[in-house]
């Protein structure tokens, strides 16, 4: 059996093992170590059974997750989320939006999507956004009798926007890999990101109109008769404070005052202030927020420990080599190449994460770009759009896993995947639109930095 | 494996660099790889990987020691957290010699043995290493406002790494520590006022010109650096003697190729920065350079507190005193000739 | 066996919760850094290193606590359909196949990695402050040992469940009060499609008992 075949076996057996329901983080770790033991087996170093380099790689990857300055924002944003959640604002907030927008089709999904996009923009970290919104908006939608799949799709797709809409870590890594200026890339990705968010919103409205059962309108007895004056007061007391908190976190990043971690810390502090203002900052609630933060952070970050080890062994075995040979052996037009490249990135997005894809696979395509006359900036934004799907496609559907990890127990992974499907198609649609109208990407960078 | 003699199949070494694939340093690593493969007649192949492919940029030394990768293309400043003496191999005090001079110290002045002692005896690492490509001195960096005098650096929020951080702090700057990917956004946000990276080509590819327009050249903070080529010691010693020699001497060969590539590309990109991006290229005023030397004066006694570092610096000073005296006495004034043939290009 | 499980749950929870408080330190520490940068124009040299160390320690040391409360995400679309006894049998095998090898590797290799760092008293290269990182690398070993202890408790849980047909839940948790709350919320919940809905507000979802149902 050749190494790439072993890599495919590794992937295949992971798909099977995942069905058995063992915690995914440890499954990934063990399979990474197990297959890595084979991959790194070197008879000449074996004095004891521990003389295998996979162990060193494993610890190295673990330390990389621990010392990852980007992931530091995860617990901070979670803490902010738990504090805000415990301040009893969220129930009021969703209730208010529910009422304010009750005449609109799919009103709560719209509110959730907009909040998702805003949070995503602020954090740029999918895990934090999906978990946070999974904690804030998801139960509210279920309570409003939304279809579980539909609500899951909204949260997963909305939360994933964080790696696309700047400031985004993925764009920074792409900039470092491709040499495209990061500020241009930021400017270039902003409109495509907003366009995709817009497509999501349009879809949600149309779906709610055509199939009201997935996003039912509230029954009158659920809401009662709310006069406009009372609604205004409700908006001012529940929507406004949180909107100010979120917008100041967002503003701090966008207007250049703080890094995402710093903005998250300020946001958590703001959450504490807000909770105090609502008179709900008790010792017990603070304690609960702290303990839930550590559990959810551990869930998210141990998954990183597992997936980084797994992915590096998969790459080491050359599981992707098959794909590479496939590309180079063909005589293609630029459009064919672009389609093929994006197809491969899409397929790689099933088992791998964006970081491996950008760091290891994108460099394979980059030297081919001048040959086909494709601008690396444009190519990067297409990839950024495309990699939205990598969070939503099994087996490594991180967004779905994050949501699964914090969702009520009755929510199944299958339901979440089903809900993500329509959003996958919207991603493809946005890529087609971007290809047909490249000005969507070029308008802002050209405006700000010139041609 | 079957006991068939596979004389034809090459030995493959996995070498990871500390650079992204787009960086010119990666191209320089490629020049080394090409030479090794050509010299060995295809018996030795090097699988060259960018930073992050197996481990992070700062982790290549650990990874080499462990054998996760067989070799690394990096610089010692990335592991100075293990021992500050790492900085003496390229980013330490500037005694008056260039990077070429320091590389000569490594080859003929005892540097190679000090390096071996540090990595193998003091740190107990299972690695062997060689040095090549005496880099052009790294610029003082990119500034929002031009530095006209020594007073202008006071209180500036500045990003750098390694011992340079101590140096710039001793000069009165407020040194902020940031990973590479955060530099440009941090400049935009005003988290930092200035930063240094490496050279015109790397800086340009990285987008420095989009966030600052004043490029200050010449500085004593990282003025004698070279690439460090590290190999896992067991893996290296298991190779045939001739292949070991190829790996070692290809470093010397690539050194010249790297220098040619650097001169060509760095200078072309410096012009591009001036002409296409409107960057103002200025030489650092000597007042600021004097301040840097004074800052080194403050740091050197601290560094000498470590017995090993004292020995290394004594050796470097003795080497510099002799060799640079010869160089400075011997070298013609190149600036004079340049100004003669290309008048009014450089105003000094 | 029950006493060991209770001991492990308490140990994991105690350590996990102790490290959990670093989130509060992080919140104020990072906010302080932003404050001194903007209002005193004098950034710290240590905030960056301290922040990622607190984050790393928090999630690593919280791993066992999360495991004791069944908080690590599973692909459970088939698993959840099984009887507890089937779940426990499969899980018992998988603990030996997919848990202990990885965790033992983490402890042993982590030991090698950390002890090397101790030997040269490694400091961070990120700032001139010279923040030590060898103690931070030791967290890998500590977290691994804690997970090992908790993993043994989880194996005992499987054995108990195979005997009794019921999962033994984690005790003395902060969520005890919330479980009561969850039940009251669940009664308000609305019927939803073909499924029984036990919608709870986010604070309740992590409860071990609920997941294992
Ligand atoms: Na995927
Ligand atoms: Na530098």
PDB file of N, CA and C in Angstrom, chain A residues 347-406:
ATOM      1  N   UNK A 347     -13.065  20.512  -2.624  1.00  0.00           N
ATOM      2  CA  UNK A 347     -12.962  19.117  -2.190  1.00  0.00           C
ATOM      3  C   UNK A 347     -12.006  18.974  -1.005  1.00  0.00           C
ATOM      4  N   UNK A 348     -10.899  19.721  -1.050  1.00  0.00           N
ATOM      5  CA  UNK A 348      -9.961  19.680   0.076  1.00  0.00           C
ATOM      6  C   UNK A 348     -10.622  20.188   1.346  1.00  0.00           C
ATOM      7  N   UNK A 349     -11.583  21.084   1.155  1.00  0.00           N
ATOM      8  CA  UNK A 349     -12.285  21.660   2.297  1.00  0.00           C
ATOM      9  C   UNK A 349     -13.140  20.652   3.039  1.00  0.00           C
ATOM     10  N   UNK A 350     -13.372  19.508   2.432  1.00  0.00           N
ATOM     11  CA  UNK A 350     -14.128  18.483   3.172  1.00  0.00           C
ATOM     12  C   UNK A 350     -13.303  17.989   4.344  1.00  0.00           C
ATOM     13  N   UNK A 351     -12.138  17.379   4.070  1.00  0.00           N
ATOM     14  CA  UNK A 351     -11.412  16.822   5.210  1.00  0.00           C
ATOM     15  C   UNK A 351     -10.500  17.834   5.909  1.00  0.00           C
ATOM     16  N   UNK A 352     -10.085  18.891   5.224  1.00  0.00           N
ATOM     17  CA  UNK A 352      -9.058  19.754   5.799  1.00  0.00           C
ATOM     18  C   UNK A 352      -9.633  21.092   6.241  1.00  0.00           C
ATOM     19  N   UNK A 353      -8.782  21.825   6.950  1.00  0.00           N
ATOM     20  CA  UNK A 353      -9.157  23.157   7.384  1.00  0.00           C
ATOM     21  C   UNK A 353      -8.514  24.194   6.493  1.00  0.00           C
ATOM     22  N   UNK A 354      -9.039  25.415   6.568  1.00  0.00           N
ATOM     23  CA  UNK A 354      -8.519  26.462   5.699  1.00  0.00           C
ATOM     24  C   UNK A 354      -7.030  26.672   5.896  1.00  0.00           C
ATOM     25  N   UNK A 355      -6.540  26.501   7.135  1.00  0.00           N
ATOM     26  CA  UNK A 355      -5.121  26.803   7.373  1.00  0.00           C
ATOM     27  C   UNK A 355      -4.220  25.864   6.593  1.00  0.00           C
ATOM     28  N   UNK A 356      -4.521  24.567   6.622  1.00  0.00           N
ATOM     29  CA  UNK A 356      -3.715  23.616   5.844  1.00  0.00           C
ATOM     30  C   UNK A 356      -3.867  23.899   4.361  1.00  0.00           C
ATOM     31  N   UNK A 357      -5.092  24.199   3.944  1.00  0.00           N
ATOM     32  CA  UNK A 357      -5.337  24.422   2.527  1.00  0.00           C
ATOM     33  C   UNK A 357      -4.521  25.620   2.040  1.00  0.00           C
ATOM     34  N   UNK A 358      -4.570  26.707   2.802  1.00  0.00           N
ATOM     35  CA  UNK A 358      -3.863  27.910   2.348  1.00  0.00           C
ATOM     36  C   UNK A 358      -2.355  27.729   2.467  1.00  0.00           C
ATOM     37  N   UNK A 359      -1.895  27.162   3.557  1.00  0.00           N
ATOM     38  CA  UNK A 359      -0.444  27.076   3.761  1.00  0.00           C
ATOM     39  C   UNK A 359       0.188  26.022   2.857  1.00  0.00           C
ATOM     40  N   UNK A 360      -0.498  24.915   2.629  1.00  0.00           N
ATOM     41  CA  UNK A 360       0.137  23.822   1.893  1.00  0.00           C
ATOM     42  C   UNK A 360      -0.319  23.732   0.434  1.00  0.00           C
ATOM     43  N   UNK A 361      -1.596  23.951   0.156  1.00  0.00           N
ATOM     44  CA  UNK A 361      -2.090  23.700  -1.200  1.00  0.00           C
ATOM     45  C   UNK A 361      -2.123  24.925  -2.093  1.00  0.00           C
ATOM     46  N   UNK A 362      -2.463  26.072  -1.525  1.00  0.00           N
ATOM     47  CA  UNK A 362      -2.514  27.271  -2.353  1.00  0.00           C
ATOM     48  C   UNK A 362      -1.165  27.556  -3.029  1.00  0.00           C
ATOM     49  N   UNK A 363      -0.030  27.342  -2.321  1.00  0.00           N
ATOM     50  CA  UNK A 363       1.252  27.537  -3.004  1.00  0.00           C
ATOM     51  C   UNK A 363       1.426  26.677  -4.258  1.00  0.00           C
ATOM     52  N   UNK A 364       0.689  25.581  -4.360  1.00  0.00           N
ATOM     53  CA  UNK A 364       0.767  24.754  -5.568  1.00  0.00           C
ATOM     54  C   UNK A 364       0.145  25.513  -6.743  1.00  0.00           C
ATOM     55  N   UNK A 365      -0.906  26.280  -6.470  1.00  0.00           N
ATOM     56  CA  UNK A 365      -1.605  26.992  -7.537  1.00  0.00           C
ATOM     57  C   UNK A 365      -0.932  28.327  -7.868  1.00  0.00           C
ATOM     58  N   UNK A 366      -0.349  28.963  -6.862  1.00  0.00           N
ATOM     59  CA  UNK A 366       0.159  30.322  -7.056  1.00  0.00           C
ATOM     60  C   UNK A 366       1.127  30.468  -8.236  1.00  0.00           C
ATOM     61  N   UNK A 367       2.105  29.570  -8.395  1.00  0.00           N
ATOM     62  CA  UNK A 367       3.021  29.730  -9.533  1.00  0.00           C
ATOM     63  C   UNK A 367       2.310  29.580 -10.883  1.00  0.00           C
ATOM     64  N   UNK A 368       1.152  28.930 -10.896  1.00  0.00           N
ATOM     65  CA  UNK A 368       0.414  28.726 -12.147  1.00  0.00           C
ATOM     66  C   UNK A 368      -0.383  29.967 -12.534  1.00  0.00           C
ATOM     67  N   UNK A 369      -0.588  30.890 -11.590  1.00  0.00           N
ATOM     68  CA  UNK A 369      -1.455  32.033 -11.853  1.00  0.00           C
ATOM     69  C   UNK A 369      -0.974  32.927 -12.989  1.00  0.00           C
ATOM     70  N   UNK A 370       0.317  33.335 -13.004  1.00  0.00           N
ATOM     71  CA  UNK A 370       0.771  34.178 -14.125  1.00  0.00           C
ATOM     72  C   UNK A 370       0.569  33.486 -15.483  1.00  0.00           C
ATOM     73  N   UNK A 371       0.786  32.172 -15.495  1.00  0.00           N
ATOM     74  CA  UNK A 371       0.618  31.391 -16.721  1.00  0.00           C
ATOM     75  C   UNK A 371      -0.799  31.525 -17.267  1.00  0.00           C
ATOM     76  N   UNK A 372      -1.767  31.573 -16.369  1.00  0.00           N
ATOM     77  CA  UNK A 372      -3.156  31.694 -16.797  1.00  0.00           C
ATOM     78  C   UNK A 372      -3.664  33.139 -16.740  1.00  0.00           C
ATOM     79  N   UNK A 373      -2.767  34.060 -16.342  1.00  0.00           N
ATOM     80  CA  UNK A 373      -3.147  35.472 -16.295  1.00  0.00           C
ATOM     81  C   UNK A 373      -4.192  35.793 -15.232  1.00  0.00           C
ATOM     82  N   UNK A 374      -4.069  35.150 -14.087  1.00  0.00           N
ATOM     83  CA  UNK A 374      -5.042  35.393 -13.007  1.00  0.00           C
ATOM     84  C   UNK A 374      -4.361  36.173 -11.878  1.00  0.00           C
ATOM     85  N   UNK A 375      -5.044  37.235 -11.422  1.00  0.00           N
ATOM     86  CA  UNK A 375      -4.515  38.086 -10.361  1.00  0.00           C
ATOM     87  C   UNK A 375      -4.614  37.358  -9.013  1.00  0.00           C
ATOM     88  N   UNK A 376      -3.492  37.277  -8.259  1.00  0.00           N
ATOM     89  CA  UNK A 376      -3.529  36.579  -6.970  1.00  0.00           C
ATOM     90  C   UNK A 376      -4.528  37.180  -5.977  1.00  0.00           C
ATOM     91  N   UNK A 377      -4.768  38.494  -6.078  1.00  0.00           N
ATOM     92  CA  UNK A 377      -5.763  39.119  -5.183  1.00  0.00           C
ATOM     93  C   UNK A 377      -7.147  38.542  -5.464  1.00  0.00           C
ATOM     94  N   UNK A 378      -7.487  38.511  -6.745  1.00  0.00           N
ATOM     95  CA  UNK A 378      -8.787  38.000  -7.170  1.00  0.00           C
ATOM     96  C   UNK A 378      -8.923  36.525  -6.801  1.00  0.00           C
ATOM     97  N   UNK A 379      -7.848  35.780  -7.077  1.00  0.00           N
ATOM     98  CA  UNK A 379      -7.815  34.351  -6.773  1.00  0.00           C
ATOM     99  C   UNK A 379      -8.023  34.134  -5.269  1.00  0.00           C
ATOM    100  N   UNK A 380      -7.372  34.968  -4.466  1.00  0.00           N
ATOM    101  CA  UNK A 380      -7.465  34.847  -3.009  1.00  0.00           C
ATOM    102  C   UNK A 380      -8.875  35.072  -2.508  1.00  0.00           C
ATOM    103  N   UNK A 381      -9.561  36.055  -3.106  1.00  0.00           N
ATOM    104  CA  UNK A 381     -10.919  36.341  -2.639  1.00  0.00           C
ATOM    105  C   UNK A 381     -11.866  35.213  -3.050  1.00  0.00           C
ATOM    106  N   UNK A 382     -11.635  34.657  -4.242  1.00  0.00           N
ATOM    107  CA  UNK A 382     -12.415  33.470  -4.640  1.00  0.00           C
ATOM    108  C   UNK A 382     -12.190  32.328  -3.642  1.00  0.00           C
ATOM    109  N   UNK A 383     -10.928  32.143  -3.247  1.00  0.00           N
ATOM    110  CA  UNK A 383     -10.621  31.085  -2.280  1.00  0.00           C
ATOM    111  C   UNK A 383     -11.300  31.372  -0.946  1.00  0.00           C
ATOM    112  N   UNK A 384     -11.242  32.648  -0.529  1.00  0.00           N
ATOM    113  CA  UNK A 384     -11.858  33.012   0.751  1.00  0.00           C
ATOM    114  C   UNK A 384     -13.351  32.690   0.726  1.00  0.00           C
ATOM    115  N   UNK A 385     -14.000  33.001  -0.401  1.00  0.00           N
ATOM    116  CA  UNK A 385     -15.416  32.654  -0.543  1.00  0.00           C
ATOM    117  C   UNK A 385     -15.589  31.138  -0.499  1.00  0.00           C
ATOM    118  N   UNK A 386     -14.779  30.477  -1.308  1.00  0.00           N
ATOM    119  CA  UNK A 386     -14.855  29.025  -1.436  1.00  0.00           C
ATOM    120  C   UNK A 386     -14.678  28.322  -0.087  1.00  0.00           C
ATOM    121  N   UNK A 387     -13.719  28.812   0.691  1.00  0.00           N
ATOM    122  CA  UNK A 387     -13.415  28.132   1.951  1.00  0.00           C
ATOM    123  C   UNK A 387     -14.516  28.292   2.985  1.00  0.00           C
ATOM    124  N   UNK A 388     -15.490  29.174   2.685  1.00  0.00           N
ATOM    125  CA  UNK A 388     -16.685  29.195   3.523  1.00  0.00           C
ATOM    126  C   UNK A 388     -17.273  27.784   3.591  1.00  0.00           C
ATOM    127  N   UNK A 389     -17.198  27.091   2.448  1.00  0.00           N
ATOM    128  CA  UNK A 389     -17.822  25.766   2.392  1.00  0.00           C
ATOM    129  C   UNK A 389     -17.077  24.761   3.258  1.00  0.00           C
ATOM    130  N   UNK A 390     -15.761  24.976   3.462  1.00  0.00           N
ATOM    131  CA  UNK A 390     -14.977  23.981   4.192  1.00  0.00           C
ATOM    132  C   UNK A 390     -15.469  23.838   5.627  1.00  0.00           C
ATOM    133  N   UNK A 391     -16.112  24.883   6.140  1.00  0.00           N
ATOM    134  CA  UNK A 391     -16.623  24.817   7.508  1.00  0.00           C
ATOM    135  C   UNK A 391     -17.963  24.086   7.585  1.00  0.00           C
ATOM    136  N   UNK A 392     -18.569  23.880   6.420  1.00  0.00           N
ATOM    137  CA  UNK A 392     -19.937  23.364   6.405  1.00  0.00           C
ATOM    138  C   UNK A 392     -20.028  21.963   5.821  1.00  0.00           C
ATOM    139  N   UNK A 393     -18.924  21.474   5.208  1.00  0.00           N
ATOM    140  CA  UNK A 393     -18.975  20.160   4.578  1.00  0.00           C
ATOM    141  C   UNK A 393     -18.332  19.111   5.475  1.00  0.00           C
ATOM    142  N   UNK A 394     -18.986  17.989   5.683  1.00  0.00           N
ATOM    143  CA  UNK A 394     -18.398  16.909   6.475  1.00  0.00           C
ATOM    144  C   UNK A 394     -17.219  16.274   5.717  1.00  0.00           C
ATOM    145  N   UNK A 395     -16.311  15.564   6.334  1.00  0.00           N
ATOM    146  CA  UNK A 395     -16.295  15.242   7.763  1.00  0.00           C
ATOM    147  C   UNK A 395     -15.749  16.346   8.679  1.00  0.00           C
ATOM    148  N   UNK A 396     -14.961  17.281   8.144  1.00  0.00           N
ATOM    149  CA  UNK A 396     -14.410  18.301   9.036  1.00  0.00           C
ATOM    150  C   UNK A 396     -15.239  19.575   8.919  1.00  0.00           C
ATOM    151  N   UNK A 397     -16.490  19.516   9.285  1.00  0.00           N
ATOM    152  CA  UNK A 397     -17.362  20.674   9.207  1.00  0.00           C
ATOM    153  C   UNK A 397     -17.323  21.397  10.543  1.00  0.00           C
ATOM    154  N   UNK A 398     -16.278  22.229  10.717  1.00  0.00           N
ATOM    155  CA  UNK A 398     -16.043  22.794  12.040  1.00  0.00           C
ATOM    156  C   UNK A 398     -17.231  23.603  12.544  1.00  0.00           C
ATOM    157  N   UNK A 399     -17.864  24.382  11.682  1.00  0.00           N
ATOM    158  CA  UNK A 399     -19.001  25.185  12.133  1.00  0.00           C
ATOM    159  C   UNK A 399     -20.096  24.285  12.680  1.00  0.00           C
ATOM    160  N   UNK A 400     -20.373  23.213  11.940  1.00  0.00           N
ATOM    161  CA  UNK A 400     -21.412  22.293  12.374  1.00  0.00           C
ATOM    162  C   UNK A 400     -21.031  21.659  13.712  1.00  0.00           C
ATOM    163  N   UNK A 401     -19.749  21.334  13.889  1.00  0.00           N
ATOM    164  CA  UNK A 401     -19.316  20.721  15.142  1.00  0.00           C
ATOM    165  C   UNK A 401     -19.421  21.698  16.305  1.00  0.00           C
ATOM    166  N   UNK A 402     -19.018  22.937  16.069  1.00  0.00           N
ATOM    167  CA  UNK A 402     -19.129  23.934  17.136  1.00  0.00           C
ATOM    168  C   UNK A 402     -20.584  24.045  17.569  1.00  0.00           C
ATOM    169  N   UNK A 403     -21.474  24.111  16.572  1.00  0.00           N
ATOM    170  CA  UNK A 403     -22.885  24.268  16.892  1.00  0.00           C
ATOM    171  C   UNK A 403     -23.392  23.030  17.620  1.00  0.00           C
ATOM    172  N   UNK A 404     -22.986  21.872  17.114  1.00  0.00           N
ATOM    173  CA  UNK A 404     -23.390  20.620  17.745  1.00  0.00           C
ATOM    174  C   UNK A 404     -22.934  20.591  19.202  1.00  0.00           C
ATOM    175  N   UNK A 405     -21.728  21.089  19.429  1.00  0.00           N
ATOM    176  CA  UNK A 405     -21.158  21.047  20.775  1.00  0.00           C
ATOM    177  C   UNK A 405     -21.922  21.869  21.788  1.00  0.00           C
ATOM    178  N   UNK A 406     -22.595  22.928  21.342  1.00  0.00           N
ATOM    179  CA  UNK A 406     -23.260  23.790  22.311  1.00  0.00           C
ATOM    180  C   UNK A 406     -24.778  23.793  22.134  1.00  0.00           C
TER     181      UNK A 406
END
